[in-house]
Amino acid sequence: DVKVTQSSRYLVKRTGEKVFLECVQDMDHENMFWYRQDPGLGLRLIYFSYDVKMKEKGDIPEGYSVSREKKERFSLILESASTNQTSMYLCASSLLLAGGNQETQYFGPGTRLLVL
Amino acid sequence: AQKITQTQPGMFVQEKEAVTLDCTYDTSDPSYGLFWYKQPSSGEMIFLIYQGSYDQQNATEGRYSLNFQKARKSANLVISASQLGDSAMYFCAMRTPYSGAGSYQLTFGKGTKLSVIP
């Protein structure tokens, strides 16, 4: 079974702090993703990565950065946390299929971040 | 741009009854994939079922089936014989083929909260 783990289930930080959210997958997947989920808005893509050291902006990258130094690990960084970044953060990974569609994304358990 | 619409914010269903969760999509790509995910209150997203745009038959996985109507651009999830454990948020999502940066992502709908009544 694919396993995607996230470093924390719950996190409380103060405004202005630098926050690191870590995600690790154990299935040698090329693609990794960070989403945030807010009530009534569904999931919105922040950043994704299709290879080590490669990253692409998603729909809402402002205020975030990412790092992928190893294939299995994808980190989301909030450089200076703000209260509007209070949210549920979900990491996902998927296998790269050349020209294909059927790459199911497997999700981690999520991190509920509260910024005070 | 791709778009997924789930028009039902919440649904109730009696235990052991069937329920249909609606999903419509919009894309100009002829090749795409449609996914349904379940999110219990614990937070993890669980993959349920997949339908490819060129698949001739509707996808089925146990009690889950996908009513795929390509001309109407709809991909409704049908859950048969509902169970209390089916109470959760359900998300419809779409993926289009790689055509450059930005195409690996899934586009999600806003979700439907299903409540199963004993």
Tab-separated table of C-alpha atoms in Angstrom:
chain	number	residue	atom	x	y	z
A	1	ASP	CA	0.000	0.000	0.000
A	2	VAL	CA	1.083	3.529	-0.719
A	3	LYS	CA	1.873	5.474	2.373
A	4	VAL	CA	2.052	9.242	2.547
A	5	THR	CA	2.910	10.683	5.920
A	6	GLN	CA	2.870	14.236	7.172
A	7	SER	CA	5.014	15.416	10.046
A	8	SER	CA	2.207	16.792	12.200
A	9	ARG	CA	-1.555	16.316	12.452
A	10	TYR	CA	-2.043	19.557	14.371
A	11	LEU	CA	0.160	22.622	14.543
A	12	VAL	CA	-0.226	25.967	16.292
A	13	LYS	CA	2.077	28.819	15.296
A	14	ARG	CA	2.250	32.547	15.831
A	15	THR	CA	2.021	35.234	13.178
A	16	GLY	CA	5.403	35.882	11.597
A	17	GLU	CA	6.895	32.499	12.437
A	18	LYS	CA	8.536	30.372	9.754
A	19	VAL	CA	6.638	27.108	9.428
A	20	PHE	CA	7.782	23.858	7.865
A	21	LEU	CA	5.323	21.157	6.854
A	22	GLU	CA	6.953	17.906	5.879
A	23	CYS	CA	5.595	15.160	3.654
A	24	VAL	CA	7.149	11.790	2.942
A	25	GLN	CA	5.970	9.058	0.563
A	26	ASP	CA	7.299	5.542	0.384
A	27	MET	CA	6.295	4.461	-3.128
A	28	ASP	CA	8.986	6.105	-5.240
A	29	HIS	CA	6.430	8.432	-6.836
A	30	GLU	CA	7.726	11.170	-9.082
A	31	ASN	CA	4.924	13.642	-8.447
A	32	MET	CA	4.187	15.298	-5.145
A	33	PHE	CA	1.626	17.973	-4.326
A	34	TRP	CA	0.634	20.386	-1.601
A	35	TYR	CA	-2.995	21.481	-1.263
A	36	ARG	CA	-4.844	23.574	1.228
A	37	GLN	CA	-8.435	22.856	2.079
A	38	ASP	CA	-10.867	25.432	3.388
A	39	PRO	CA	-14.591	25.040	4.064
A	40	GLY	CA	-16.661	25.834	1.004
A	41	LEU	CA	-13.604	26.138	-1.216
A	42	GLY	CA	-12.579	22.521	-1.642
A	43	LEU	CA	-8.942	21.701	-2.286
A	44	ARG	CA	-6.684	24.231	-3.925
A	45	LEU	CA	-3.240	23.408	-5.235
A	46	ILE	CA	-0.382	25.398	-3.754
A	47	TYR	CA	2.675	23.817	-5.389
A	48	PHE	CA	3.612	20.573	-7.010
A	49	SER	CA	6.817	18.842	-7.987
A	50	TYR	CA	7.426	16.285	-10.720
A	51	ASP	CA	11.060	15.561	-9.900
A	52	VAL	CA	13.754	16.243	-7.369
A	53	LYS	CA	14.544	19.947	-7.216
A	54	MET	CA	11.738	20.696	-9.669
A	55	LYS	CA	8.694	22.648	-8.628
A	56	GLU	CA	5.746	24.317	-10.251
A	57	LYS	CA	3.302	26.849	-8.872
A	58	GLY	CA	-0.260	25.806	-8.426
A	59	ASP	CA	-3.299	28.028	-8.098
A	60	ILE	CA	-2.410	29.783	-4.828
A	61	PRO	CA	1.392	29.881	-4.327
A	62	GLU	CA	1.566	33.326	-2.727
A	63	GLY	CA	3.038	33.218	0.754
A	64	TYR	CA	4.403	29.700	0.331
A	65	SER	CA	7.545	28.049	-0.941
A	66	VAL	CA	8.534	24.409	-1.327
A	67	SER	CA	11.597	22.238	-1.275
A	68	ARG	CA	12.243	18.824	-2.784
A	69	GLU	CA	15.799	17.714	-2.132
A	70	LYS	CA	14.996	13.999	-2.134
A	71	LYS	CA	12.448	12.115	-4.189
A	72	GLU	CA	10.481	10.893	-1.203
A	73	ARG	CA	10.233	14.196	0.645
A	74	PHE	CA	8.365	17.382	-0.233
A	75	SER	CA	8.341	20.286	2.187
A	76	LEU	CA	5.968	23.230	2.317
A	77	ILE	CA	7.356	26.395	3.872
A	78	LEU	CA	5.436	29.357	5.173
A	79	GLU	CA	8.125	32.037	5.283
A	80	SER	CA	6.171	34.306	7.612
A	81	ALA	CA	2.940	32.745	8.776
A	82	SER	CA	-0.208	34.849	8.722
A	83	THR	CA	-3.645	34.238	10.170
A	84	ASN	CA	-5.146	33.759	6.701
A	85	GLN	CA	-2.931	30.712	6.320
A	86	THR	CA	-4.868	28.908	9.022
A	87	SER	CA	-6.105	25.889	7.129
A	88	MET	CA	-5.910	22.159	6.545
A	89	TYR	CA	-2.864	21.235	4.473
A	90	LEU	CA	-2.863	18.029	2.474
A	91	CYS	CA	0.089	16.419	0.775
A	92	ALA	CA	-0.322	13.928	-2.080
A	93	SER	CA	1.854	11.870	-4.368
A	94	SER	CA	1.316	10.045	-7.638
A	95	LEU	CA	3.159	7.927	-10.153
A	96	LEU	CA	4.147	9.498	-13.436
A	97	LEU	CA	2.630	7.659	-16.399
A	98	ALA	CA	3.911	8.810	-19.780
A	99	GLY	CA	1.031	10.403	-21.641
A	100	GLY	CA	-1.452	8.782	-19.312
A	101	ASN	CA	-4.288	9.970	-17.167
A	102	GLN	CA	-4.710	7.224	-14.664
A	103	GLU	CA	-2.376	8.349	-11.971
A	104	THR	CA	-4.347	8.334	-8.781
A	105	GLN	CA	-3.120	10.777	-6.200
A	106	TYR	CA	-2.573	9.300	-2.756
A	107	PHE	CA	-3.034	11.647	0.138
A	108	GLY	CA	-1.504	12.016	3.550
A	109	PRO	CA	-3.626	12.461	6.698
A	110	GLY	CA	-3.407	16.248	6.586
A	111	THR	CA	-2.042	18.895	8.932
A	112	ARG	CA	-4.432	21.302	10.603
A	113	LEU	CA	-2.504	24.530	11.034
A	114	LEU	CA	-3.692	27.313	13.278
A	115	VAL	CA	-1.871	30.637	13.063
A	116	LEU	CA	-2.530	32.949	15.998
B	1	ALA	CA	-9.468	25.923	-17.962
B	2	GLN	CA	-10.896	22.902	-16.228
B	3	LYS	CA	-13.770	23.215	-13.822
B	4	ILE	CA	-15.603	20.781	-11.555
B	5	THR	CA	-19.032	21.590	-10.136
B	6	GLN	CA	-20.696	19.796	-7.249
B	7	THR	CA	-24.047	21.449	-6.718
B	8	GLN	CA	-25.078	19.597	-3.549
B	9	PRO	CA	-23.394	21.019	-0.439
B	10	GLY	CA	-25.080	18.360	1.693
B	11	MET	CA	-27.101	15.194	1.260
B	12	PHE	CA	-28.968	12.867	3.605
B	13	VAL	CA	-29.659	9.224	2.924
B	14	GLN	CA	-31.303	6.479	4.918
B	15	GLU	CA	-29.091	3.555	5.830
B	16	LYS	CA	-29.245	0.745	3.237
B	17	GLU	CA	-30.639	3.088	0.575
B	18	ALA	CA	-28.762	4.151	-2.562
B	19	VAL	CA	-27.617	7.738	-3.081
B	20	THR	CA	-26.319	9.697	-6.054
B	21	LEU	CA	-23.812	12.516	-5.669
B	22	ASP	CA	-23.699	14.894	-8.610
B	23	CYS	CA	-20.630	16.091	-10.462
B	24	THR	CA	-20.388	18.038	-13.699
B	25	TYR	CA	-17.177	19.062	-15.364
B	26	ASP	CA	-15.935	21.364	-18.045
B	27	THR	CA	-12.886	20.799	-20.201
B	28	SER	CA	-11.882	21.240	-23.814
B	29	ASP	CA	-9.448	18.325	-23.712
B	30	PRO	CA	-10.734	15.122	-25.333
B	31	SER	CA	-8.658	12.988	-22.983
B	32	TYR	CA	-9.191	13.321	-19.251
B	33	GLY	CA	-9.721	11.331	-16.095
B	34	LEU	CA	-12.359	11.690	-13.428
B	35	PHE	CA	-11.883	10.684	-9.806
B	36	TRP	CA	-13.986	10.483	-6.690
B	37	TYR	CA	-12.476	10.785	-3.229
B	38	LYS	CA	-13.992	10.318	0.213
B	39	GLN	CA	-12.868	12.387	3.183
B	40	PRO	CA	-14.055	11.200	6.611
B	41	SER	CA	-13.973	13.534	9.583
B	42	SER	CA	-10.464	12.292	10.376
B	43	GLY	CA	-9.222	14.219	7.346
B	44	GLU	CA	-7.515	11.757	5.044
B	45	MET	CA	-8.597	11.677	1.403
B	46	ILE	CA	-9.459	8.170	0.253
B	47	PHE	CA	-9.530	7.324	-3.451
B	48	LEU	CA	-12.793	5.603	-4.419
B	49	ILE	CA	-13.162	5.267	-8.166
B	50	TYR	CA	-11.752	6.393	-11.503
B	51	GLN	CA	-13.291	6.902	-14.965
B	52	GLY	CA	-11.280	7.622	-18.095
B	53	SER	CA	-12.821	9.729	-20.839
B	54	TYR	CA	-12.370	6.938	-23.379
B	55	ASP	CA	-13.665	4.159	-21.160
B	56	GLN	CA	-16.634	2.498	-22.809
B	57	GLN	CA	-18.208	1.254	-19.608
B	58	ASN	CA	-19.064	2.976	-16.364
B	59	ALA	CA	-16.561	2.299	-13.614
B	60	THR	CA	-17.581	0.207	-10.626
B	61	GLU	CA	-15.770	-0.576	-7.372
B	62	GLY	CA	-17.772	-2.601	-4.901
B	63	ARG	CA	-20.689	-0.454	-3.714
B	64	TYR	CA	-19.452	2.528	-5.719
B	65	SER	CA	-20.321	3.117	-9.338
B	66	LEU	CA	-19.838	6.073	-11.591
B	67	ASN	CA	-22.672	7.177	-13.845
B	68	PHE	CA	-20.619	8.686	-16.668
B	69	GLN	CA	-22.547	10.695	-19.242
B	70	LYS	CA	-19.941	12.159	-21.526
B	71	ALA	CA	-22.243	14.242	-23.722
B	72	ARG	CA	-23.696	15.904	-20.634
B	73	LYS	CA	-20.246	16.157	-19.012
B	74	SER	CA	-21.442	14.551	-15.848
B	75	ALA	CA	-19.804	11.921	-13.644
B	76	ASN	CA	-22.158	11.177	-10.782
B	77	LEU	CA	-21.136	8.840	-7.970
B	78	VAL	CA	-23.683	6.238	-6.945
B	79	ILE	CA	-23.322	4.556	-3.566
B	80	SER	CA	-25.507	1.525	-3.154
B	81	ALA	CA	-26.715	0.151	0.195
B	82	SER	CA	-25.455	3.102	2.243
B	83	GLN	CA	-23.733	2.393	5.521
B	84	LEU	CA	-23.178	4.627	8.545
B	85	GLY	CA	-19.475	4.638	7.712
B	86	ASP	CA	-20.244	6.320	4.393
B	87	SER	CA	-20.928	9.593	6.211
B	88	ALA	CA	-18.167	11.879	4.936
B	89	MET	CA	-17.281	14.603	2.469
B	90	TYR	CA	-17.086	13.437	-1.131
B	91	PHE	CA	-14.997	15.197	-3.744
B	92	CYS	CA	-15.103	14.881	-7.497
B	93	ALA	CA	-11.862	15.689	-9.326
B	94	MET	CA	-10.597	15.814	-12.885
B	95	ARG	CA	-7.171	15.430	-14.444
B	96	THR	CA	-6.131	16.173	-17.993
B	97	PRO	CA	-3.089	14.801	-19.814
B	98	TYR	CA	0.306	16.328	-19.423
B	99	SER	CA	0.805	19.161	-21.830
B	100	GLY	CA	3.356	21.179	-19.960
B	101	ALA	CA	3.841	22.517	-16.511
B	102	GLY	CA	0.613	22.722	-14.584
B	103	SER	CA	-1.039	19.695	-16.096
B	104	TYR	CA	-0.199	17.189	-13.421
B	105	GLN	CA	-2.683	18.617	-11.019
B	106	LEU	CA	-6.194	17.533	-10.190
B	107	THR	CA	-8.981	20.074	-10.225
B	108	PHE	CA	-11.368	19.442	-7.338
B	109	GLY	CA	-14.985	20.325	-6.788
B	110	LYS	CA	-16.063	21.914	-3.521
B	111	GLY	CA	-17.433	18.680	-2.174
B	112	THR	CA	-20.702	17.195	-0.944
B	113	LYS	CA	-21.236	16.273	2.684
B	114	LEU	CA	-23.111	13.002	2.915
B	115	SER	CA	-24.879	12.059	6.109
B	116	VAL	CA	-26.242	8.539	6.487
B	117	ILE	CA	-29.215	8.291	8.844
B	118	PRO	CA	-29.763	5.095	10.835
